[in-house]
mmCIF file of C-alpha atoms and ligand atoms in Angstrom:
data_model
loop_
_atom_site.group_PDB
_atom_site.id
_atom_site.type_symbol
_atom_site.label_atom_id
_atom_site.label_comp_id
_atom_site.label_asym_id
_atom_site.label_seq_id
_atom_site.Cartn_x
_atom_site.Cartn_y
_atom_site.Cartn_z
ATOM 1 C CA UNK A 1 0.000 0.000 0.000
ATOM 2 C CA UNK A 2 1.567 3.245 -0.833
ATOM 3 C CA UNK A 3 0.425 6.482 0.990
ATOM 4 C CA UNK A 4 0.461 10.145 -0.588
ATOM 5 C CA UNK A 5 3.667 11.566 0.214
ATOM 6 C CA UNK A 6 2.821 15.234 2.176
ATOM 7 C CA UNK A 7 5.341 17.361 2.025
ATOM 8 C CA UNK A 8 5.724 18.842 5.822
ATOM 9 C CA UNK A 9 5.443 22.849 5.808
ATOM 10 C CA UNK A 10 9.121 24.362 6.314
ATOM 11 C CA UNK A 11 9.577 25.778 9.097
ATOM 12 C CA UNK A 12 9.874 29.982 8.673
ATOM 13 C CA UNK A 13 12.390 31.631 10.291
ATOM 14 C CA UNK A 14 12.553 34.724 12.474
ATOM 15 C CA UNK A 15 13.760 38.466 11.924
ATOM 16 C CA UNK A 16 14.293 40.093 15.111
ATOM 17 C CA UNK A 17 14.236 43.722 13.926
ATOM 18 C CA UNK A 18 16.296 46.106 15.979
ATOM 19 C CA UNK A 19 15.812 49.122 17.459
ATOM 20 C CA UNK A 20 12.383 48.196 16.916
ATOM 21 C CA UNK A 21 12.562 45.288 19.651
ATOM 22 C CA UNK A 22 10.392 42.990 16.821
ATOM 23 C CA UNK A 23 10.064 39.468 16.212
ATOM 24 C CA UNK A 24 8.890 39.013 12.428
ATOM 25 C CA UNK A 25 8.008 35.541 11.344
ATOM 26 C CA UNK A 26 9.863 35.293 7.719
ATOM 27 C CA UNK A 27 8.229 31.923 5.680
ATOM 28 C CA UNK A 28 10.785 30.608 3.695
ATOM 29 C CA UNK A 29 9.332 32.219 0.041
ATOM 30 C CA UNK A 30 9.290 35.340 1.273
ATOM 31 C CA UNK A 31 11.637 38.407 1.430
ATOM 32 C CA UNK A 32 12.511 39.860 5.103
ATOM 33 C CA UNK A 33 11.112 42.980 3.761
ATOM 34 C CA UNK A 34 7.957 41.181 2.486
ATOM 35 C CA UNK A 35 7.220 39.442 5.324
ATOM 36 C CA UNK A 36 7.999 42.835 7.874
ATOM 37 C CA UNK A 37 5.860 44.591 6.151
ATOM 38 C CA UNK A 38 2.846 41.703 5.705
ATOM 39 C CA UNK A 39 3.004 42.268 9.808
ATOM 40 C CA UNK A 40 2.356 45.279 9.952
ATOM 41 C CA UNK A 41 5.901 46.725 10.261
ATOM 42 C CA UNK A 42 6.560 50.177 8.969
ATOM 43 C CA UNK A 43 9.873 49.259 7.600
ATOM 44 C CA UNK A 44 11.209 51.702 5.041
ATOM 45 C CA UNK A 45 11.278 50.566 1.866
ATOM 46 C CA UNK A 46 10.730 51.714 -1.928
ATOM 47 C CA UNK A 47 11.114 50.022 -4.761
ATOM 48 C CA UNK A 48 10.949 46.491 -3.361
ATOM 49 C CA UNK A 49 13.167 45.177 -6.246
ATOM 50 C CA UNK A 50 16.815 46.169 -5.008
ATOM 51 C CA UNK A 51 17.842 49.160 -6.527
ATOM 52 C CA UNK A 52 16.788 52.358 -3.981
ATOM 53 C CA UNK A 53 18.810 50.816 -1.122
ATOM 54 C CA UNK A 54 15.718 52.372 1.036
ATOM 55 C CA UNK A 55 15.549 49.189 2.718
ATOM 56 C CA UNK A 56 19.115 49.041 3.587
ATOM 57 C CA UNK A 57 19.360 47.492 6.979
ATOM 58 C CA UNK A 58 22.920 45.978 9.112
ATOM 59 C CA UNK A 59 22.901 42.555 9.946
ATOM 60 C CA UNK A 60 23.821 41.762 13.394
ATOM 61 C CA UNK A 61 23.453 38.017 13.802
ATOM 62 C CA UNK A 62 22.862 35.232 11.434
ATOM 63 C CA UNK A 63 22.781 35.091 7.579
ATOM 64 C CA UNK A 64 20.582 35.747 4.611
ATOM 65 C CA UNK A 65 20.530 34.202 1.452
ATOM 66 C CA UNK A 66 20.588 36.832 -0.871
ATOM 67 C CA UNK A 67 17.707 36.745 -4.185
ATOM 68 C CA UNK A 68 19.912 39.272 -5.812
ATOM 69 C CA UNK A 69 23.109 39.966 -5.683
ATOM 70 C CA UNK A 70 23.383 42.898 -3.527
ATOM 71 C CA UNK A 71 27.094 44.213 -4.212
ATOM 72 C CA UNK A 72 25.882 45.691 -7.455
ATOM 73 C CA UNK A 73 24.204 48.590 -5.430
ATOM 74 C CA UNK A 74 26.094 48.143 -2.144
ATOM 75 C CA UNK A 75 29.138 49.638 -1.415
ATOM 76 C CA UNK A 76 32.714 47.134 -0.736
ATOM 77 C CA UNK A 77 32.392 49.225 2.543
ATOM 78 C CA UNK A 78 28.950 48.277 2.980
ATOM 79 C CA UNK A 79 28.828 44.901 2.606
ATOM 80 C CA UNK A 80 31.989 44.279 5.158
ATOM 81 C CA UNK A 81 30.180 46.254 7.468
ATOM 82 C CA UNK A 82 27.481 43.750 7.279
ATOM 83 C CA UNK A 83 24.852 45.860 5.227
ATOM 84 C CA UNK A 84 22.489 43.947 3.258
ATOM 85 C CA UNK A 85 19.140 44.884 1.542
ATOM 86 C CA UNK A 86 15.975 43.620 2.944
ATOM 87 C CA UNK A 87 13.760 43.489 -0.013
ATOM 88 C CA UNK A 88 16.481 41.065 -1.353
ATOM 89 C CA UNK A 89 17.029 38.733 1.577
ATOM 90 C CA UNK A 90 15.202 35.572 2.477
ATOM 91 C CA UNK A 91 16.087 33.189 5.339
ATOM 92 C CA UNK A 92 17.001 29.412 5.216
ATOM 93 C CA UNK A 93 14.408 27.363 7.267
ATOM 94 C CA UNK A 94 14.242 27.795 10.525
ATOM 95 C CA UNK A 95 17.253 30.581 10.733
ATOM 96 C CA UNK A 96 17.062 33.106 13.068
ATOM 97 C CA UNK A 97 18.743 36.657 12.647
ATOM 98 C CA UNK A 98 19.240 40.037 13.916
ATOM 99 C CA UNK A 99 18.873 43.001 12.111
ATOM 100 C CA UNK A 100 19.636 46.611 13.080
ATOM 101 C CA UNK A 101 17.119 49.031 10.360
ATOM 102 C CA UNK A 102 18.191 52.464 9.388
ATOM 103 C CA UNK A 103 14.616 54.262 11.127
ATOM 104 C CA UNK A 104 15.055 57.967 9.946
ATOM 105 C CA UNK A 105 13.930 59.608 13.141
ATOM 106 C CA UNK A 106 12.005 61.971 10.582
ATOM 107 C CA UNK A 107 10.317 59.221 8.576
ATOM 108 C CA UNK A 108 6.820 59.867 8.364
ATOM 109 C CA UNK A 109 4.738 57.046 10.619
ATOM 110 C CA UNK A 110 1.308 56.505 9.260
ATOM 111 C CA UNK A 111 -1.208 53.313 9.582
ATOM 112 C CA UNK A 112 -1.018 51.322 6.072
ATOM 113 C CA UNK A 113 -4.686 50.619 5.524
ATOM 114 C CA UNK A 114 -6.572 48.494 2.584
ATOM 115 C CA UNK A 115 -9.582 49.431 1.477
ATOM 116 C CA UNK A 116 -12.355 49.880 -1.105
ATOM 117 C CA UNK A 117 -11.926 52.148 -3.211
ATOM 118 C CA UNK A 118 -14.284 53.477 -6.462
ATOM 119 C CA UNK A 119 -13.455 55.377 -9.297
ATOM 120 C CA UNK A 120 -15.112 58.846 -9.530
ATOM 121 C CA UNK A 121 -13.347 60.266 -12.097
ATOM 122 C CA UNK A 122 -11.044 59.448 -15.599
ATOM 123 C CA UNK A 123 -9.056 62.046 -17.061
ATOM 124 C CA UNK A 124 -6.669 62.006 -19.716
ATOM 125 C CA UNK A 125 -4.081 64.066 -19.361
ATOM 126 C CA UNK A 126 -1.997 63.229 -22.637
ATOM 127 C CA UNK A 127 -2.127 60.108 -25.171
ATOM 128 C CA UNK A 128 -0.513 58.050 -22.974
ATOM 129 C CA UNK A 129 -1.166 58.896 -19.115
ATOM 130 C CA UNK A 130 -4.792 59.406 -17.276
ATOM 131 C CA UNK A 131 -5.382 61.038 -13.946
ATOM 132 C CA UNK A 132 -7.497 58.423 -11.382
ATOM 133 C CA UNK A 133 -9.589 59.826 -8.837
ATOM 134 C CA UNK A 134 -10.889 57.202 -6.460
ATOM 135 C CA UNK A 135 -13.000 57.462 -3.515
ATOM 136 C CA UNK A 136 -12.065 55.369 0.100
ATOM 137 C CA UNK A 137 -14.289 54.056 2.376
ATOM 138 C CA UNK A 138 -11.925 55.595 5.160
ATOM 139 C CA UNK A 139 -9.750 58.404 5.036
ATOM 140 C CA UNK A 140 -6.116 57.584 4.658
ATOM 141 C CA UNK A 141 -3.220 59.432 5.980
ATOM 142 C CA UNK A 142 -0.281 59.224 4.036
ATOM 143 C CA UNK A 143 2.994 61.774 3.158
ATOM 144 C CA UNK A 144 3.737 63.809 0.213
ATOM 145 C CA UNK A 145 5.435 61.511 -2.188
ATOM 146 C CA UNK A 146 4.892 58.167 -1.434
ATOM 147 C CA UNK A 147 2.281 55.714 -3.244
ATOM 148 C CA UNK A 148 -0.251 53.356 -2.900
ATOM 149 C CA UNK A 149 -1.087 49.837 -4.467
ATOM 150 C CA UNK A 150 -4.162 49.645 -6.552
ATOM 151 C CA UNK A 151 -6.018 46.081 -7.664
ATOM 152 C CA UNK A 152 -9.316 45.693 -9.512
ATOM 153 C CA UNK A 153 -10.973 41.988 -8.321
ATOM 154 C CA UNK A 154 -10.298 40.803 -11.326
ATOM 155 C CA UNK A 155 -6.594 41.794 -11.569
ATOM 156 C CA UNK A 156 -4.297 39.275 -9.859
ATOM 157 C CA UNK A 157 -1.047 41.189 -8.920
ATOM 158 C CA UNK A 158 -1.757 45.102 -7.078
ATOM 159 C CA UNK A 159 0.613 47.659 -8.873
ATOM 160 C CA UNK A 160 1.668 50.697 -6.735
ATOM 161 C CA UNK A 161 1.087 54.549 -8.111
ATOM 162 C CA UNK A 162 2.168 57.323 -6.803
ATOM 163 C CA UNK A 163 -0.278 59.802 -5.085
ATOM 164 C CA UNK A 164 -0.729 62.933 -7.267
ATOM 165 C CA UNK A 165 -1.436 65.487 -4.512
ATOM 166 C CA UNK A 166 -0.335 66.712 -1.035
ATOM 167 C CA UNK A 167 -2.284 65.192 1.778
ATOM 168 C CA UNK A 168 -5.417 66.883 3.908
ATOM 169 C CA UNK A 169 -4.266 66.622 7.315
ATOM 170 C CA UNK A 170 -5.962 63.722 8.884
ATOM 171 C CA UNK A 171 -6.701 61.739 5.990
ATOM 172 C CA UNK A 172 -8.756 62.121 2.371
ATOM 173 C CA UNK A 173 -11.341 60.147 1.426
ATOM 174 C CA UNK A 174 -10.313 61.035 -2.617
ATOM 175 C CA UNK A 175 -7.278 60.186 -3.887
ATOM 176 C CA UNK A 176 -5.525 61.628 -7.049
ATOM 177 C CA UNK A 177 -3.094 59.175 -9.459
ATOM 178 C CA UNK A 178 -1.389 59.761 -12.610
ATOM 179 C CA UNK A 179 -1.199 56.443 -14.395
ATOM 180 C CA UNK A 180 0.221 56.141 -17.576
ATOM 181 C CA UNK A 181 -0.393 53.106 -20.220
ATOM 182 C CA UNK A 182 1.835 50.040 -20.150
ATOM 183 C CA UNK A 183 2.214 48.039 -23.281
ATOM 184 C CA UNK A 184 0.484 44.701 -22.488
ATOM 185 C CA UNK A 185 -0.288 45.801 -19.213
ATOM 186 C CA UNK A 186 -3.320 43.964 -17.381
ATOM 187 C CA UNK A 187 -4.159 46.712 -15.362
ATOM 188 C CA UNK A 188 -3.400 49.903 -17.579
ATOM 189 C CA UNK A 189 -4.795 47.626 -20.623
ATOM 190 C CA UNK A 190 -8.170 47.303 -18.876
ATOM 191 C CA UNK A 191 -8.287 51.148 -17.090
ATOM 192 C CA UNK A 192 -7.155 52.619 -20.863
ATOM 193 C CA UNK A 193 -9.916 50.355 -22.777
ATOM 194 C CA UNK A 194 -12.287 52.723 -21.988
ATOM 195 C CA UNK A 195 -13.705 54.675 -18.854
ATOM 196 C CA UNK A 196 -13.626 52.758 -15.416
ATOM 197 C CA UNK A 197 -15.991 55.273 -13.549
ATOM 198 C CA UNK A 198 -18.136 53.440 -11.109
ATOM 199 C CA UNK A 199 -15.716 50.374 -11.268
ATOM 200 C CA UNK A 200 -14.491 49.497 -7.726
ATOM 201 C CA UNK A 201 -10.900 48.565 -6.463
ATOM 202 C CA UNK A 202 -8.658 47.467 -3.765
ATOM 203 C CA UNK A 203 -6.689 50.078 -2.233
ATOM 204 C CA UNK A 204 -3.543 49.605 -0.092
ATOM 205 C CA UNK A 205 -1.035 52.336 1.690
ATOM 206 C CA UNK A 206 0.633 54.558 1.929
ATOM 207 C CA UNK A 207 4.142 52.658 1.485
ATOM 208 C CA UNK A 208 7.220 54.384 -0.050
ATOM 209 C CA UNK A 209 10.046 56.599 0.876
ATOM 210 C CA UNK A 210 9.988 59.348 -1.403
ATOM 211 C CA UNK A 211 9.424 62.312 0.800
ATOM 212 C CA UNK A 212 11.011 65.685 1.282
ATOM 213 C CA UNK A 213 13.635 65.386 4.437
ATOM 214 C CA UNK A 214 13.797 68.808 6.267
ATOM 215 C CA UNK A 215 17.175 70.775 5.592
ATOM 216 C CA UNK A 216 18.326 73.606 4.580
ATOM 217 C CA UNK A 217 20.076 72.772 1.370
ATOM 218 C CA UNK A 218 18.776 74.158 -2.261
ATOM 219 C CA UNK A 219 16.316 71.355 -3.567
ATOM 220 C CA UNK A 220 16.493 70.317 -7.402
ATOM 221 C CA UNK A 221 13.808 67.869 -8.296
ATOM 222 C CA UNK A 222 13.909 66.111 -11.412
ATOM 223 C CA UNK A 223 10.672 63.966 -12.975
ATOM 224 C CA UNK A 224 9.622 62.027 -16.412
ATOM 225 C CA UNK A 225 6.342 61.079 -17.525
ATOM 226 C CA UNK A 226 4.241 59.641 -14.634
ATOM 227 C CA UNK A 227 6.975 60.531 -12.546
ATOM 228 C CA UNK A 228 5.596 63.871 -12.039
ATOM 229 C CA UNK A 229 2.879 62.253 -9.209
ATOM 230 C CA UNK A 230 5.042 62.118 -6.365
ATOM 231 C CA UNK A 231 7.164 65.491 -7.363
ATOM 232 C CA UNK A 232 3.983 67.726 -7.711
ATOM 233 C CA UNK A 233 2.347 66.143 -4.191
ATOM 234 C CA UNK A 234 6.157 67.065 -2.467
ATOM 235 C CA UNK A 235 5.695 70.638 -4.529
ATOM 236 C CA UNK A 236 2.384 71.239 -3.350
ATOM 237 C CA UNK A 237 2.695 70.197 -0.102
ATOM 238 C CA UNK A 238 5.870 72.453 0.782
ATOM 239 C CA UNK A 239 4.997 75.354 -0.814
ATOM 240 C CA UNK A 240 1.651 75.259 1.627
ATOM 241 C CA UNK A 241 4.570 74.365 4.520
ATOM 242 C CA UNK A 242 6.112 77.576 3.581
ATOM 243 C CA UNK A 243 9.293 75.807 2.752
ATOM 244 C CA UNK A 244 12.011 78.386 2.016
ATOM 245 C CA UNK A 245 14.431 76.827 -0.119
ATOM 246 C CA UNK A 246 15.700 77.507 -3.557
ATOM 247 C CA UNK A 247 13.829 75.342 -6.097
ATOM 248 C CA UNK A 248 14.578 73.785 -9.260
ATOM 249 C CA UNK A 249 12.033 71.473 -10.839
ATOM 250 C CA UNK A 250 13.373 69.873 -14.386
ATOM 251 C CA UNK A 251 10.407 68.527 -16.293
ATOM 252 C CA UNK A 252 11.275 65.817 -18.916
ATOM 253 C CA UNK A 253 8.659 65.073 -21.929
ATOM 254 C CA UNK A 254 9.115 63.888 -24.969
ATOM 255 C CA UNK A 255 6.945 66.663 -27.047
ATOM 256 C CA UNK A 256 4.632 69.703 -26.167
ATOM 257 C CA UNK A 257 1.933 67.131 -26.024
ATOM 258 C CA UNK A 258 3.550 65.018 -23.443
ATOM 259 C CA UNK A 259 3.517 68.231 -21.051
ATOM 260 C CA UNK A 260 0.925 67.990 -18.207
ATOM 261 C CA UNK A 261 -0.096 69.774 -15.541
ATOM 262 C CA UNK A 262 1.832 72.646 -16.354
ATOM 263 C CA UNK A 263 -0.557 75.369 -15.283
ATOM 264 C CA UNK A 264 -0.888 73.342 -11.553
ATOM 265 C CA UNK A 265 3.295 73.176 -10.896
ATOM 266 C CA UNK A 266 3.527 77.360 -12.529
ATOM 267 C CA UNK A 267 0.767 78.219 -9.530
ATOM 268 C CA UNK A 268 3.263 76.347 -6.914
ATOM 269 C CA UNK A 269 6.404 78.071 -8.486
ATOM 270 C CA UNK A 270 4.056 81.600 -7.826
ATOM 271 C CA UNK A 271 3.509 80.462 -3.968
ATOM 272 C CA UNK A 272 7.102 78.835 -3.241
ATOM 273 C CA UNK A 273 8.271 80.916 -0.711
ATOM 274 C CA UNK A 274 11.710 81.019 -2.129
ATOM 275 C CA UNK A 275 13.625 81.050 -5.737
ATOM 276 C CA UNK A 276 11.610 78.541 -8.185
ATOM 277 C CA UNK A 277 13.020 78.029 -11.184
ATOM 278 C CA UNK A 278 10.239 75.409 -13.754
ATOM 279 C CA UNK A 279 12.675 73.997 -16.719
ATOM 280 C CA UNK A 280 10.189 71.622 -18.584
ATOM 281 C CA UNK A 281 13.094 69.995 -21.169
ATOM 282 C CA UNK A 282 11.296 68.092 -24.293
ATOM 283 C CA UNK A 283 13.489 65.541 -26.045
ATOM 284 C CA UNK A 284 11.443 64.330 -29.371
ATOM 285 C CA UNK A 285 10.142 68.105 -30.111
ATOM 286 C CA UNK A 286 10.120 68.640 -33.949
ATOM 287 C CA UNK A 287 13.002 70.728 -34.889
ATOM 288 C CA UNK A 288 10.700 73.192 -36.981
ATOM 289 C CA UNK A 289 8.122 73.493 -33.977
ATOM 290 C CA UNK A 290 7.294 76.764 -32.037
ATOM 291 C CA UNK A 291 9.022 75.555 -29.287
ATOM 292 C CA UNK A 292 11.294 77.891 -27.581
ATOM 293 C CA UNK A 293 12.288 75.920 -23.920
ATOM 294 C CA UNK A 294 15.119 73.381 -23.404
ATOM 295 C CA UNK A 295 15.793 70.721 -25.773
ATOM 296 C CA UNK A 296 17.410 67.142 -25.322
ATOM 297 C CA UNK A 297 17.430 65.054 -22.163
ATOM 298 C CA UNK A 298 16.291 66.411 -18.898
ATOM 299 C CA UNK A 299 19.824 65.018 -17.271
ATOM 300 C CA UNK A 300 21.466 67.549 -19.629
ATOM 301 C CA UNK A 301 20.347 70.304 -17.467
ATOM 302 C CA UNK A 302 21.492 69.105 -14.396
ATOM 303 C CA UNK A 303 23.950 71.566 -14.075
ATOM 304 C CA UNK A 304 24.963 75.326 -14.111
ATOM 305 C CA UNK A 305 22.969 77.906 -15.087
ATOM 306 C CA UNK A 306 19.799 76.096 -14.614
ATOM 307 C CA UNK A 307 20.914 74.830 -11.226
ATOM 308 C CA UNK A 308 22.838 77.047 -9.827
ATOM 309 C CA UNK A 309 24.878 74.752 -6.901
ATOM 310 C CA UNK A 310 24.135 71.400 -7.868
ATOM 311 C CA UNK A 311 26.756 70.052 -5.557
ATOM 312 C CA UNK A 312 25.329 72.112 -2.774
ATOM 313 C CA UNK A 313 21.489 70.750 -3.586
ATOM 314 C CA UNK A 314 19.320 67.673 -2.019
ATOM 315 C CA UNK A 315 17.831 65.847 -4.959
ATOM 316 C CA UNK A 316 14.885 64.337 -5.526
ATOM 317 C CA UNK A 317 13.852 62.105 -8.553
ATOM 318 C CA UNK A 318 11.069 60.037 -10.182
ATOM 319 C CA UNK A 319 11.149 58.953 -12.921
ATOM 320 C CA UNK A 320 11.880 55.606 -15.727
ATOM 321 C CA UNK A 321 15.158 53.867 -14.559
ATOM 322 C CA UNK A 322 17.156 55.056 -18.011
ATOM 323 C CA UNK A 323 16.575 58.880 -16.474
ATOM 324 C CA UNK A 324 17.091 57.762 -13.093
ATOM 325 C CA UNK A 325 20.527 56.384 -13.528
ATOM 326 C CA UNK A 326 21.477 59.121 -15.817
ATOM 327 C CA UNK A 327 20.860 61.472 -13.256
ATOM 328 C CA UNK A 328 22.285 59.404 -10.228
ATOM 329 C CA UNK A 329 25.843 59.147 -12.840
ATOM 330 C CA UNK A 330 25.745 63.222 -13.253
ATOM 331 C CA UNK A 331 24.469 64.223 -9.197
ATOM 332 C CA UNK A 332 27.621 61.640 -8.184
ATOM 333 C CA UNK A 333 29.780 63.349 -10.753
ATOM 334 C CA UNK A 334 28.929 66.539 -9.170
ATOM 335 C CA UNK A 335 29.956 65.697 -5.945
ATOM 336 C CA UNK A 336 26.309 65.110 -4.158
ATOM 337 C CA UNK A 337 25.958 62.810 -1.387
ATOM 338 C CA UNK A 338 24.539 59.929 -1.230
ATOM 339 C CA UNK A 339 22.319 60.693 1.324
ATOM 340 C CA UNK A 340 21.371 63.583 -0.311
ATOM 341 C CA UNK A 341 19.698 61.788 -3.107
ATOM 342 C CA UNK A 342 16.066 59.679 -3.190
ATOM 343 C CA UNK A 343 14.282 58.537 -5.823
ATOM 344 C CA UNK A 344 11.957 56.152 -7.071
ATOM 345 C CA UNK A 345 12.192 54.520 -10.166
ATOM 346 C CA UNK A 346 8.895 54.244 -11.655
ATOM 347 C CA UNK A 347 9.268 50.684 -13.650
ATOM 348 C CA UNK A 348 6.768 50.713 -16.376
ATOM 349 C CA UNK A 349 6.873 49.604 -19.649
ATOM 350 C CA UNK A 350 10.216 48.150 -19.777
ATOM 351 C CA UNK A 351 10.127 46.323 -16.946
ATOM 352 C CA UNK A 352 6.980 45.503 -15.414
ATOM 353 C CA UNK A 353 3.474 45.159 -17.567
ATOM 354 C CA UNK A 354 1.060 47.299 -15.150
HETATM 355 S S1 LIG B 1 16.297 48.292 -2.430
HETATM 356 FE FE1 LIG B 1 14.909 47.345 -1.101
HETATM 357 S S2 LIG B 1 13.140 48.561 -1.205
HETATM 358 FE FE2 LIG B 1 14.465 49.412 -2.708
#
């Protein structure tokens, strides 16, 4: 007689996360990140695949088995200091660790909800990008720049957006996103087939860690396509803040008709309570057009006259990885910190199918 063969469950193992003083369960398939966050820990993270290093966290005890390599974005430093990424580590079965996370004492703290959400309004904002209103059945608190994850019932994987506006204090119960249209996309290929109004969806955040650290320094924020959610939310919400620092905000497009929202980030540059300078930099424009503004790549202009002390400035970009790492290549160039530098890579088209 032959019995079915179970397979028993492996046993998880266990991240204790320090200073935090928590135990996190971590099943064997998932990521320490992953699995922190699926309990409810506010650990700070980003892009989830590797690259932001906003989940960089020092291992204290025990070992990891890394998913991706993680000494293509962490320093030789780094790494012998024990650094590893927690969106990229998993645990053998049954392995306990201890890690020590990086908790910016200014990080903003707020509840990460789920919940339903419709969709009151459709816009489209060029050929290729719509602005999504949707409506929550609770208001959600969340900061300037960061995103949400957004999942109609019959969509399988949640895809996070950016929020398009500054936060009411104490929550909103609408909530703005700039999407744009992925080839072969399920999501974006369903929302861009024609209008969704009335259609219902899951809503989960705030996660992220694009937002705008206090300092002093000159800011120079730099955005492409659907990139320009997070950047106009930060915009908006510091020029209600009063924030008094110098301003630069280059504006990538590829023609005049891939400019949006132009009107909404001239009325912040008329609050800002300090220099603004708006450089919207178009890189397909016809030759022969009546176009008068900046020409070429947006990462051209990342210097002198159009910002003034690069070296001196605290950058902020959003953006598809190509312009990303362009502009990470010319702000290390320039002698910016490290530190001084967040961005989220908004993986679209060429890498994910939203
Ligand atoms: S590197 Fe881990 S969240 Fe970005």
């Amino acid at each position: 007689m032959f019995g079915l063969f179970k397979r028993r469950p492996k046993t998880p193992g266990v991240a204790r996360l320090e200073p935090l003083g928590v135990d996190v369960t971590v099943p064997v398939n998932q990521s320490v990140l992953q699995a922190a966050l699926e309990a409810g820990v506010d650990f700070p993270h980003s892009c989830k695949v590797g690259t932001c290093m906003a989940c960089r966290s020092r291992l204290v005890e025990g070992k990891v088995k890394a998913i991706r390599d993680f000494s293509y974005v962490l320093s030789a430093e780094e790494l012998k200091a024990g650094y590893i990424l927690a969106c990229q580590a998993k645990l053998a079965p049954g392995d306990r660790i201890v890690l020590e996370v990086d908790i910016d004492s200014q990080r903003p703290h707020f509840p990460q909800l789920t919940c339903d959400g419709r969709i009151t309004a459709q816009t489209a904002l060029t050929h290729d990008i719509v602005e999504l209103r949707v409506a929550v059945d609770q208001p959600l608190q969340y900061a300037a720049g960061q995103y949400a994850t957004l999942r109609p019932a019959h969509i399988e994987r949640a895809r996070e957006y950016s929020f398009a506006a500054a936060p009411t204090p104490g929550g909103d119960n609408e909530l703005r996103f700039f999407i744009r249209k992925t080839p072969g996309g399920q999501f974006t290929g369903w929302l861009f087939e024609q209008s969704r109004v009335g259609e219902t969806l899951e809503l989960t955040g705030p996660g992220g860690d694009f937002w705008l650290r206090a300092a002093e320094a000159p800011l120079v924020f730099v955005a492409g396509g659907s990139g320009l959610a997070p950047v106009l939310s930060v915009l908006e919400d510091a020029a209600r803040a009063g924030v008094a620092r110098d301003a630069v905000f280059l504006f990538g497009a590829r023609t005049q008709q891939d400019l949006y929202q132009v009107d909404a980030i001239e009325a912040i540059a008329g609050r800002w309570a300090a220099q603004f300078r708006f450089v919207p930099v178009l890189s397909h424009e016809p030759a022969d057009s009546d176009w008068t503004g900046a020409r070429g790549l947006v990462t051209d202009y990342l210097a002198a006259p159009h910002v003034p002390d690069l070296a001196a400035s605290h950058a902020y970009l959003c953006g598809p990885p190509p312009m990303i790492d362009a502009a990470l290549a010319v702000l290390a160039a320039a002698g910016v910190a490290d530190g001084h530098v967040h961005y989220d890579k908004f993986l679209d088209a060429s890498n994910l199918a939203g």
